Short mmCIF file of C-alpha atoms in Angstrom, two decimals:
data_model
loop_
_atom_site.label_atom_id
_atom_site.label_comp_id
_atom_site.label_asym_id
_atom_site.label_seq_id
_atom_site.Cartn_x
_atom_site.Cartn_y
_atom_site.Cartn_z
CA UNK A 1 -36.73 55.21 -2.05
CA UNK A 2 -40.47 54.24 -1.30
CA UNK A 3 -42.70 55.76 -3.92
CA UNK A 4 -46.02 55.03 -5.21
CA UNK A 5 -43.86 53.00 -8.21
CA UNK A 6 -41.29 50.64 -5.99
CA UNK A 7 -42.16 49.33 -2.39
CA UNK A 8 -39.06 49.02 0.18
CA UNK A 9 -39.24 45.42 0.42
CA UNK A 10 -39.73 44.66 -2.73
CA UNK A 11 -36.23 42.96 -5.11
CA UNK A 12 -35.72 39.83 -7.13
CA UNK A 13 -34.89 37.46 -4.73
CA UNK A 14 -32.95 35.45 -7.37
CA UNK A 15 -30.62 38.78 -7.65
CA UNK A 16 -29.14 38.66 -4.63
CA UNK A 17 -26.05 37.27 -3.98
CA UNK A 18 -24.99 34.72 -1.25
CA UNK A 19 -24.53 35.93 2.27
CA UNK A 20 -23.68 33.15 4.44
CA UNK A 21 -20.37 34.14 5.14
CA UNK A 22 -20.78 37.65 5.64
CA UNK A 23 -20.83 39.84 8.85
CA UNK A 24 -22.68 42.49 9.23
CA UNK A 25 -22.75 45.53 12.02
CA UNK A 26 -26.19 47.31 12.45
CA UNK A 27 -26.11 50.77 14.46
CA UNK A 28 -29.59 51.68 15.37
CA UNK A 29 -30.75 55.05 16.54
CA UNK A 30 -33.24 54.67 19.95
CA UNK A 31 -34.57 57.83 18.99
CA UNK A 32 -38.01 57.29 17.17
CA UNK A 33 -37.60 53.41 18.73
CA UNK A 34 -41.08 52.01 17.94
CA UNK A 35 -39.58 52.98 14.56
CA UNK A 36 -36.05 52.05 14.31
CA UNK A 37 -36.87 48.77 15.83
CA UNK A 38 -39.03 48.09 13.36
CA UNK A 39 -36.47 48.92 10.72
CA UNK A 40 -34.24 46.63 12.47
CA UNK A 41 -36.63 44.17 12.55
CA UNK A 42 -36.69 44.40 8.61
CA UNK A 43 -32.83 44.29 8.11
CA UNK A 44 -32.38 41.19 10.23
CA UNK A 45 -35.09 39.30 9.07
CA UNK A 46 -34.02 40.23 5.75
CA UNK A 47 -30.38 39.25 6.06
CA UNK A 48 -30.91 35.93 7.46
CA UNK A 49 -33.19 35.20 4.86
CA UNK A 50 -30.09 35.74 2.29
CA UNK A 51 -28.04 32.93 4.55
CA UNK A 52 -26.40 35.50 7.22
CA UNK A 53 -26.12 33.67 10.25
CA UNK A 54 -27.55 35.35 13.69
CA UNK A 55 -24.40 35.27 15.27
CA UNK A 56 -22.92 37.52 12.54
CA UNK A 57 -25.31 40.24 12.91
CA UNK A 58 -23.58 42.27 15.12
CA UNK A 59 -26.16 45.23 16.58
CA UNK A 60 -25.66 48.12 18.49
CA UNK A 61 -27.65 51.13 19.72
CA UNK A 62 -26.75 54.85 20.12
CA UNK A 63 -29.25 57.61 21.74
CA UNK A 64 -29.82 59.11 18.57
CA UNK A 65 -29.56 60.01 14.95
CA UNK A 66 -26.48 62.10 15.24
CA UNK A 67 -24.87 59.89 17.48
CA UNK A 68 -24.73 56.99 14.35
CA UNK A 69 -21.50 58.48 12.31
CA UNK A 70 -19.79 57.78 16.01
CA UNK A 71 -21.02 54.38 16.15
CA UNK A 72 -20.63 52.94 13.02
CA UNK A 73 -17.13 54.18 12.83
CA UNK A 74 -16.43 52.29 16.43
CA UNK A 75 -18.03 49.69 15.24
CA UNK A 76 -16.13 49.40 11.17
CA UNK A 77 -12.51 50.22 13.88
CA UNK A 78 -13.28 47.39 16.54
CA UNK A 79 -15.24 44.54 14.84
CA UNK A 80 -14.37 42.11 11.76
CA UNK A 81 -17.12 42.84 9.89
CA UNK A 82 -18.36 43.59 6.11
CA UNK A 83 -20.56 46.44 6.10
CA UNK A 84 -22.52 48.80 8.33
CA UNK A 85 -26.02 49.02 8.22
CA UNK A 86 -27.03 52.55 9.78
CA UNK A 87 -30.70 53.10 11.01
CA UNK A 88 -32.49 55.78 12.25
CA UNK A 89 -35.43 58.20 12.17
CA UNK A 90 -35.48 62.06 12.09
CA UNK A 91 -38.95 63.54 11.93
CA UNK A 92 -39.28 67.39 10.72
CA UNK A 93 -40.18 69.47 13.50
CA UNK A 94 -41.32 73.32 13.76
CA UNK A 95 -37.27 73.68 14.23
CA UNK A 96 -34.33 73.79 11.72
CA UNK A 97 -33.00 70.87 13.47
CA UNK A 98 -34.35 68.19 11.54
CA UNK A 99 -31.97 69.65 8.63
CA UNK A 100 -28.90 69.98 11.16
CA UNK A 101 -29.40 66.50 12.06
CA UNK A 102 -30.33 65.12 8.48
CA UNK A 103 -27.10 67.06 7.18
CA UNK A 104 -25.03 65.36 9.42
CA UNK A 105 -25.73 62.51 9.20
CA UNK A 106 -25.74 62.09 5.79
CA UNK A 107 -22.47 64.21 5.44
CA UNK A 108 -20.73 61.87 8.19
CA UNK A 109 -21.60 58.55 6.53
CA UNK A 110 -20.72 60.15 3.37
CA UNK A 111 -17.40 60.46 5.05
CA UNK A 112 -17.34 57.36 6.41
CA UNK A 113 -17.37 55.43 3.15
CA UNK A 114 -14.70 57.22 1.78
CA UNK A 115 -12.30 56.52 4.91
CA UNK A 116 -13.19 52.82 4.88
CA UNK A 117 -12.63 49.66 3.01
CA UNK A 118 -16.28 48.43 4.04
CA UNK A 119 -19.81 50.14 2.82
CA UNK A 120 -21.92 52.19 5.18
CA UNK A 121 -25.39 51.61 4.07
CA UNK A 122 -27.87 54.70 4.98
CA UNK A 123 -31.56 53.52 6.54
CA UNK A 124 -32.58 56.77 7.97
CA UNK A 125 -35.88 57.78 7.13
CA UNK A 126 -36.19 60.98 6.61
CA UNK A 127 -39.94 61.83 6.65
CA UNK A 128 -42.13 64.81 7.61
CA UNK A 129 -44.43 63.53 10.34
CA UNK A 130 -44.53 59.92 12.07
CA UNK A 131 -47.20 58.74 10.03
CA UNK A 132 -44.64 58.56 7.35
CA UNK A 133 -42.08 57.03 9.02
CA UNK A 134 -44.33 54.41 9.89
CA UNK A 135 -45.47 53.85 6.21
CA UNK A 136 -41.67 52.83 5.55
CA UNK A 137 -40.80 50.75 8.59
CA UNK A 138 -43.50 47.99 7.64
CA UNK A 139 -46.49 49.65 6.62
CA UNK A 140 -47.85 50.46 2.83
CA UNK A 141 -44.15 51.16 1.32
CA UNK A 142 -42.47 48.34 3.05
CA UNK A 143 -39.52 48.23 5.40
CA UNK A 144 -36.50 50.23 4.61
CA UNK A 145 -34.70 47.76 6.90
CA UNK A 146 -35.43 45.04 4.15
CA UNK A 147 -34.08 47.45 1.34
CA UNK A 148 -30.85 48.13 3.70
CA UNK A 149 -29.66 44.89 4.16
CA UNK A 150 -30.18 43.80 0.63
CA UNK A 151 -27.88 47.00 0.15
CA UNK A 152 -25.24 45.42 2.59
CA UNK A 153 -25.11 42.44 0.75
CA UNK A 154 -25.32 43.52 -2.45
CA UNK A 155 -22.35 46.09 -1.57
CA UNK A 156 -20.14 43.62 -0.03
CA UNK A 157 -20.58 41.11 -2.95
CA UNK A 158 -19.38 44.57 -5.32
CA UNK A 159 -16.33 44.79 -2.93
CA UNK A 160 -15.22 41.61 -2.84
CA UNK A 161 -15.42 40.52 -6.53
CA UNK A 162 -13.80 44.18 -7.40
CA UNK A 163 -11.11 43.52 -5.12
CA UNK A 164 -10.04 40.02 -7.11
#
């Protein structure tokens, strides 16, 4: 979580672990999209920084925020991967459906984690107005897209050394 105290992108390189032979799904959100793709932006960079190669990155878009659960479960059934990195953005409107949305999401990749043998790593942000959204998608907090893919890999490392 961004606060004044810990930026998004920031982690001890040294701590993370090897990633060259992972595979990773991403399931972005086109909702919000100047945001999301930013936060994409983030997670790739970030995860071929760590040794991922491009070519197993495997991204995918839905329309919106509720439409992730559906995609990152299609995507954990149909492709050999390690991990799915969900991104969105929900902004709170003058409606109760920012918390419809929010609770949904974060219910069905709650669900999702507990089904499957791979981690679903949440990057939706969450935020009252745009602004802040845009502080966490490369601005002053960072880029939650950095902080989810050193999630991923972090996560898959956990799986596969607790599965030995």
């Amino acid at each position: 979580m961004a606060t004044a105290y810990q930026n998004l992108s920031s982690y001890d390189f040294n701590s993370v672990p090897d990633a060259s032979a992972m595979r990773i799904g991403i399931m972005v959100s086109e909702w919000n999209g100047d945001v999301t793709e930013k936060l994409l932006e983030g997670a790739c960079n970030t995860l071929e920084k760590h040794g991922v190669k491009p070519g197993n990155i495997y991204v995918e878009r839905v329309p919106g925020s509720f439409e992730l659960n559906f995609g990152a479960r299609m995507m954990a059934e149909h492709l050999q991967i390690d991990a799915v990195i969900v991104l969105g953005c929900i902004v709170k409107g003058d409606t109760p459906h920012f918390d419809y949305v929010c609770e949904a999401v974060t219910q069905g990749l709650t669900e999702l984690n507990l089904r499957y043998n791979i981690p679903f790593i949440f990057g939706i942000l969450t935020t009252n107005n745009l602004k802040q959204a845009e502080e966490r998608c490369g601005g002053i907090y960072g880029n939650k897209g950095d902080e989810t893919a050193i999630a991923a890999i972090k996560m898959i490392d956990y799986a596969c050394r607790i599965k030995k």
